[in-house]
PDB file of C-alpha atoms in Angstrom:
ATOM      1  CA  MET A 222       0.000   0.000   0.000  1.00 51.00           C
ATOM      2  CA  ARG A 223       1.006   3.413  -0.657  1.00 52.00           C
ATOM      3  CA  ARG A 224       1.089   5.818   2.081  1.00 53.00           C
ATOM      4  CA  ALA A 225       0.184   9.387   1.556  1.00 52.00           C
ATOM      5  CA  SER A 226       2.892  11.759   2.348  1.00 52.00           C
ATOM      6  CA  PRO A 227       2.164  13.702   5.502  1.00 53.00           C
ATOM      7  CA  GLY A 228       2.164  17.112   3.744  1.00 50.00           C
ATOM      8  CA  ARG A 229      -0.311  16.102   1.035  1.00 52.00           C
ATOM      9  CA  THR A 230      -3.429  14.934   2.722  1.00 50.00           C
ATOM     10  CA  SER A 231      -6.841  15.916   1.488  1.00 49.00           C
ATOM     11  CA  SER A 232      -7.555  17.732   4.724  1.00 50.00           C
ATOM     12  CA  THR A 233      -4.503  19.898   4.115  1.00 50.00           C
ATOM     13  CA  ARG A 234      -5.799  20.794   0.673  1.00 54.00           C
ATOM     14  CA  THR A 235      -9.176  21.839   2.057  1.00 58.00           C
ATOM     15  CA  SER A 236      -7.658  23.681   4.909  1.00 66.00           C
ATOM     16  CA  GLY A 237      -5.380  25.511   2.411  1.00 65.00           C
ATOM     17  CA  ALA A 238      -8.417  26.616   0.393  1.00 64.00           C
ATOM     18  CA  ALA A 239     -10.237  27.549   3.579  1.00 64.00           C
ATOM     19  CA  LEU A 240      -7.182  29.455   4.747  1.00 65.00           C
ATOM     20  CA  GLN A 241      -7.009  31.325   1.435  1.00 67.00           C
ATOM     21  CA  GLU A 242     -10.727  32.109   1.692  1.00 66.00           C
ATOM     22  CA  GLU A 243     -10.223  33.400   5.226  1.00 68.00           C
ATOM     23  CA  ASN A 244      -7.393  35.643   3.998  1.00 71.00           C
ATOM     24  CA  ASN A 245      -9.630  37.101   1.246  1.00 71.00           C
ATOM     25  CA  ALA A 246     -12.554  37.822   3.566  1.00 68.00           C
ATOM     26  CA  PRO A 247     -11.043  40.964   5.152  1.00 73.00           C
ATOM     27  CA  MET A 248     -10.068  42.296   1.720  1.00 72.00           C
ATOM     28  CA  MET A 249     -13.620  41.783   0.467  1.00 72.00           C
ATOM     29  CA  ALA A 250     -14.984  43.546   3.541  1.00 74.00           C
ATOM     30  CA  ILE A 251     -12.635  46.487   2.969  1.00 78.00           C
ATOM     31  CA  PHE A 252     -13.545  46.625  -0.726  1.00 77.00           C
ATOM     32  CA  GLY A 253     -17.251  46.496   0.110  1.00 78.00           C
ATOM     33  CA  GLY A 254     -16.878  49.260   2.681  1.00 79.00           C
ATOM     34  CA  VAL A 255     -14.921  51.488   0.304  1.00 81.00           C
ATOM     35  CA  PHE A 256     -17.452  50.799  -2.444  1.00 79.00           C
ATOM     36  CA  GLY A 257     -20.288  51.764  -0.079  1.00 80.00           C
ATOM     37  CA  VAL A 258     -18.542  54.991   0.943  1.00 83.00           C
ATOM     38  CA  LEU A 259     -17.882  55.880  -2.709  1.00 82.00           C
ATOM     39  CA  LEU A 260     -21.505  55.187  -3.587  1.00 82.00           C
ATOM     40  CA  VAL A 261     -22.718  57.503  -0.807  1.00 83.00           C
ATOM     41  CA  PHE A 262     -20.172  60.127  -1.927  1.00 80.00           C
ATOM     42  CA  LEU A 263     -21.450  59.859  -5.515  1.00 82.00           C
ATOM     43  CA  VAL A 264     -25.061  60.359  -4.376  1.00 82.00           C
ATOM     44  CA  VAL A 265     -24.079  63.418  -2.305  1.00 81.00           C
ATOM     45  CA  VAL A 266     -22.102  64.910  -5.214  1.00 80.00           C
ATOM     46  CA  ASN A 267     -25.031  64.318  -7.593  1.00 77.00           C
ATOM     47  CA  LEU A 268     -27.471  65.982  -5.207  1.00 78.00           C
ATOM     48  CA  TYR A 269     -25.149  68.951  -4.751  1.00 76.00           C
ATOM     49  CA  SER A 270     -24.510  69.387  -8.481  1.00 78.00           C
ATOM     50  CA  ASP A 271     -28.227  69.066  -9.238  1.00 73.00           C
ATOM     51  CA  ALA A 272     -29.036  71.764  -6.675  1.00 72.00           C
ATOM     52  CA  ALA A 273     -26.228  73.978  -7.992  1.00 69.00           C
ATOM     53  CA  GLN A 274     -27.457  73.537 -11.558  1.00 71.00           C
ATOM     54  CA  ARG A 275     -30.998  74.498 -10.579  1.00 70.00           C
ATOM     55  CA  GLU A 276     -29.684  77.555  -8.750  1.00 66.00           C
ATOM     56  CA  ARG A 277     -27.644  78.612 -11.795  1.00 60.00           C
ATOM     57  CA  LEU A 278     -30.676  78.193 -14.058  1.00 61.00           C
ATOM     58  CA  GLU A 279     -32.901  80.197 -11.721  1.00 61.00           C
ATOM     59  CA  ARG A 280     -30.253  82.889 -11.320  1.00 56.00           C
ATOM     60  CA  GLY A 281     -29.668  82.924 -15.084  1.00 52.00           C
ATOM     61  CA  SER A 282     -33.277  83.685 -15.821  1.00 51.00           C
ATOM     62  CA  GLU A 283     -33.286  86.378 -13.142  1.00 52.00           C
ATOM     63  CA  ASP A 284     -30.011  87.993 -14.157  1.00 52.00           C
ATOM     64  CA  GLY A 285     -30.729  88.090 -17.854  1.00 56.00           C
ATOM     65  CA  LEU A 286     -28.537  85.553 -19.577  1.00 62.00           C
ATOM     66  CA  TYR A 287     -29.286  87.045 -22.981  1.00 67.00           C
ATOM     67  CA  ARG A 288     -28.669  90.654 -22.174  1.00 75.00           C
ATOM     68  CA  ILE A 289     -26.438  93.019 -24.108  1.00 79.00           C
ATOM     69  CA  GLU A 290     -24.052  95.000 -21.941  1.00 78.00           C
ATOM     70  CA  ARG A 291     -23.921  98.704 -22.725  1.00 75.00           C
ATOM     71  CA  LEU A 292     -20.882 100.958 -22.388  1.00 76.00           C
ATOM     72  CA  ASP A 293     -22.660 103.159 -19.834  1.00 77.00           C
ATOM     73  CA  GLY A 294     -23.155 100.228 -17.455  1.00 76.00           C
ATOM     74  CA  GLY A 295     -26.749  99.481 -18.371  1.00 79.00           C
ATOM     75  CA  SER A 296     -28.074  96.389 -20.083  1.00 84.00           C
ATOM     76  CA  GLY A 297     -30.259  95.738 -23.076  1.00 87.00           C
ATOM     77  CA  TYR A 298     -32.691  92.828 -22.901  1.00 88.00           C
ATOM     78  CA  VAL A 299     -33.519  91.218 -26.227  1.00 87.00           C
ATOM     79  CA  VAL A 300     -37.032  90.779 -27.585  1.00 90.00           C
ATOM     80  CA  ILE A 301     -37.621  89.467 -31.118  1.00 88.00           C
ATOM     81  CA  THR A 302     -40.575  90.781 -33.082  1.00 90.00           C
ATOM     82  CA  PHE A 303     -42.192  88.718 -35.801  1.00 88.00           C
ATOM     83  CA  PRO A 304     -45.108  89.874 -37.965  1.00 89.00           C
ATOM     84  CA  ASP A 305     -47.520  87.799 -35.875  1.00 91.00           C
ATOM     85  CA  GLU A 306     -45.814  87.476 -32.473  1.00 91.00           C
ATOM     86  CA  LEU A 307     -43.380  88.964 -29.996  1.00 93.00           C
ATOM     87  CA  ARG A 308     -40.913  86.583 -28.367  1.00 90.00           C
ATOM     88  CA  ILE A 309     -39.041  87.184 -25.124  1.00 90.00           C
ATOM     89  CA  ILE A 310     -35.651  85.536 -25.540  1.00 84.00           C
ATOM     90  CA  GLU A 311     -34.942  84.764 -21.873  1.00 83.00           C
ATOM     91  CA  THR A 312     -38.192  82.982 -21.168  1.00 82.00           C
ATOM     92  CA  GLY A 313     -38.955  81.728 -24.667  1.00 82.00           C
ATOM     93  CA  LEU A 314     -42.537  82.971 -24.345  1.00 87.00           C
ATOM     94  CA  SER A 315     -44.270  84.204 -27.450  1.00 88.00           C
ATOM     95  CA  ILE A 316     -47.075  86.726 -27.237  1.00 93.00           C
ATOM     96  CA  ASN A 317     -49.725  87.546 -29.800  1.00 92.00           C
ATOM     97  CA  PRO A 318     -49.465  91.259 -30.738  1.00 91.00           C
ATOM     98  CA  ALA A 319     -53.082  91.846 -29.705  1.00 91.00           C
ATOM     99  CA  GLU A 320     -52.247  90.599 -26.174  1.00 93.00           C
ATOM    100  CA  VAL A 321     -48.936  92.452 -25.690  1.00 93.00           C
ATOM    101  CA  CYS A 322     -50.356  95.129 -23.400  1.00 92.00           C
ATOM    102  CA  THR A 323     -53.162  93.240 -21.683  1.00 92.00           C
ATOM    103  CA  ALA A 324     -53.168  92.968 -17.899  1.00 87.00           C
ATOM    104  CA  GLY A 325     -51.038  90.034 -16.805  1.00 88.00           C
ATOM    105  CA  SER A 326     -49.288  89.787 -20.148  1.00 92.00           C
ATOM    106  CA  PRO A 327     -45.824  88.199 -19.979  1.00 93.00           C
ATOM    107  CA  PHE A 328     -44.480  91.212 -21.890  1.00 94.00           C
ATOM    108  CA  VAL A 329     -45.852  93.657 -19.300  1.00 94.00           C
ATOM    109  CA  ASP A 330     -44.338  91.637 -16.431  1.00 93.00           C
ATOM    110  CA  TYR A 331     -41.018  91.349 -18.256  1.00 92.00           C
ATOM    111  CA  ALA A 332     -40.910  95.068 -19.064  1.00 93.00           C
ATOM    112  CA  ARG A 333     -41.547  95.945 -15.408  1.00 92.00           C
ATOM    113  CA  ARG A 334     -38.663  93.719 -14.374  1.00 90.00           C
ATOM    114  CA  VAL A 335     -36.316  95.183 -16.988  1.00 89.00           C
ATOM    115  CA  TYR A 336     -37.125  98.834 -16.335  1.00 90.00           C
ATOM    116  CA  GLN A 337     -37.055  98.568 -12.547  1.00 87.00           C
ATOM    117  CA  ASP A 338     -33.284  99.196 -12.754  1.00 81.00           C
ATOM    118  CA  ASN A 339     -32.127 102.494 -14.193  1.00 81.00           C
ATOM    119  CA  GLY A 340     -30.042 102.147 -17.331  1.00 83.00           C
ATOM    120  CA  ASN A 341     -31.758  99.029 -18.599  1.00 88.00           C
ATOM    121  CA  GLN A 342     -33.666  98.905 -21.839  1.00 90.00           C
ATOM    122  CA  LEU A 343     -35.467  96.556 -24.181  1.00 91.00           C
ATOM    123  CA  VAL A 344     -33.774  95.910 -27.521  1.00 90.00           C
ATOM    124  CA  PHE A 345     -36.138  94.826 -30.276  1.00 92.00           C
ATOM    125  CA  PHE A 346     -34.744  92.585 -32.995  1.00 89.00           C
ATOM    126  CA  MET A 347     -37.198  93.239 -35.800  1.00 90.00           C
ATOM    127  CA  LEU A 348     -37.614  90.649 -38.510  1.00 87.00           C
ATOM    128  CA  GLU A 349     -39.040  91.553 -41.894  1.00 85.00           C
ATOM    129  CA  GLY A 350     -42.635  92.752 -41.648  1.00 88.00           C
ATOM    130  CA  SER A 351     -42.614  93.067 -37.854  1.00 90.00           C
ATOM    131  CA  VAL A 352     -42.542  96.859 -37.443  1.00 92.00           C
ATOM    132  CA  PRO A 353     -46.260  96.950 -36.456  1.00 94.00           C
ATOM    133  CA  THR A 354     -45.610  94.392 -33.693  1.00 94.00           C
ATOM    134  CA  MET A 355     -42.701  96.451 -32.386  1.00 94.00           C
ATOM    135  CA  ALA A 356     -44.827  99.611 -32.532  1.00 94.00           C
ATOM    136  CA  LEU A 357     -47.531  97.944 -30.401  1.00 95.00           C
ATOM    137  CA  ALA A 358     -44.946  96.915 -27.805  1.00 95.00           C
ATOM    138  CA  ARG A 359     -43.390 100.401 -27.802  1.00 94.00           C
ATOM    139  CA  GLU A 360     -46.807 102.007 -27.291  1.00 94.00           C
ATOM    140  CA  CYS A 361     -47.457  99.604 -24.449  1.00 94.00           C
ATOM    141  CA  LEU A 362     -44.252 100.784 -22.761  1.00 94.00           C
ATOM    142  CA  ARG A 363     -45.301 104.397 -23.239  1.00 93.00           C
ATOM    143  CA  GLN A 364     -48.682 103.649 -21.631  1.00 94.00           C
ATOM    144  CA  MET A 365     -47.025 101.891 -18.700  1.00 93.00           C
ATOM    145  CA  TRP A 366     -44.692 104.834 -17.964  1.00 92.00           C
ATOM    146  CA  PRO A 367     -46.310 107.940 -19.500  1.00 92.00           C
ATOM    147  CA  GLN A 368     -44.189 110.471 -17.567  1.00 91.00           C
ATOM    148  CA  GLN A 369     -40.867 108.647 -17.805  1.00 88.00           C
ATOM    149  CA  VAL A 370     -38.316 108.680 -20.614  1.00 87.00           C
ATOM    150  CA  LEU A 371     -37.472 105.070 -21.499  1.00 88.00           C
ATOM    151  CA  ALA A 372     -34.557 103.862 -23.562  1.00 87.00           C
ATOM    152  CA  ILE A 373     -35.582 101.482 -26.334  1.00 90.00           C
ATOM    153  CA  GLY A 374     -33.186  99.953 -28.834  1.00 88.00           C
ATOM    154  CA  TRP A 375     -33.838  98.148 -32.077  1.00 88.00           C
ATOM    155  CA  VAL A 376     -31.947  96.113 -34.622  1.00 87.00           C
ATOM    156  CA  ILE A 377     -33.302  95.431 -38.076  1.00 86.00           C
ATOM    157  CA  ALA A 378     -32.604  91.754 -38.575  1.00 81.00           C
ATOM    158  CA  ASP A 379     -32.942  91.296 -42.323  1.00 76.00           C
ATOM    159  CA  ASN A 380     -32.239  88.074 -44.188  1.00 73.00           C
ATOM    160  CA  GLU A 381     -28.581  88.974 -44.775  1.00 73.00           C
ATOM    161  CA  LEU A 382     -27.959  89.474 -41.053  1.00 72.00           C
ATOM    162  CA  LEU A 383     -29.701  86.220 -40.196  1.00 71.00           C
ATOM    163  CA  LYS A 384     -27.719  84.314 -42.840  1.00 70.00           C
ATOM    164  CA  SER A 385     -24.405  85.720 -41.617  1.00 69.00           C
ATOM    165  CA  VAL A 386     -25.221  84.810 -38.013  1.00 68.00           C
ATOM    166  CA  ALA A 387     -26.395  81.316 -38.971  1.00 67.00           C
ATOM    167  CA  LEU A 388     -23.282  80.687 -41.067  1.00 63.00           C
ATOM    168  CA  ASN A 389     -20.978  82.321 -38.503  1.00 65.00           C
ATOM    169  CA  ASP A 390     -19.895  84.637 -41.281  1.00 64.00           C
ATOM    170  CA  ILE A 391     -19.808  87.889 -39.335  1.00 62.00           C
ATOM    171  CA  PRO A 392     -17.771  90.545 -41.221  1.00 62.00           C
ATOM    172  CA  ASP A 393     -14.209  91.044 -39.950  1.00 66.00           C
ATOM    173  CA  TYR A 394     -14.739  94.692 -39.045  1.00 57.00           C
ATOM    174  CA  ILE A 395     -17.601  93.721 -36.706  1.00 57.00           C
ATOM    175  CA  GLN A 396     -15.823  90.676 -35.309  1.00 61.00           C
ATOM    176  CA  GLY A 397     -12.684  92.740 -34.662  1.00 61.00           C
ATOM    177  CA  TYR A 398     -14.700  95.297 -32.744  1.00 51.00           C
ATOM    178  CA  ALA A 399     -16.492  92.641 -30.691  1.00 53.00           C
ATOM    179  CA  GLU A 400     -13.319  90.772 -29.735  1.00 57.00           C
ATOM    180  CA  PRO A 401     -11.301  92.492 -27.019  1.00 56.00           C
ATOM    181  CA  SER A 402      -7.842  93.580 -28.128  1.00 50.00           C
ATOM    182  CA  PRO A 403      -4.899  92.153 -26.126  1.00 51.00           C
TER     183      PRO A 403
END
């Protein structure tokens, strides 16, 4: 009969595997703990970034993300006039020209917010055929503040301007003026 060598018994093999499993158990516990901490950290970071993003969006709509800074320190807030609607850029709301000056109109509320600070103004980007819409909005402003002088700006946005903006083909003399010199 053959005798098994003392170092190679089957119980030694199982105890070796059990010993290896026992050695891996603390490492798995550490890995699981670190994974749990990282998961909680990820949730906290996501909640914080979500709250920060909401705050930036709310502040952006309040501060006027689409405003045009003026040299005198004031700001111009952009409104686009179409032949059959007026659109407030910041909010994306469009208003029928007949409802521009009605009580509770988004344009009236927006104008009050813009003109509450001295030096601010509305800048109308007028598309082809939209002069009557702009005139209605201007008259509305005059009715809201009959004794006050209001600054109103306008830009005639013809097809050539719109094409150059869409194609990013702004003339060099305008681009050079807009870009700050070093």
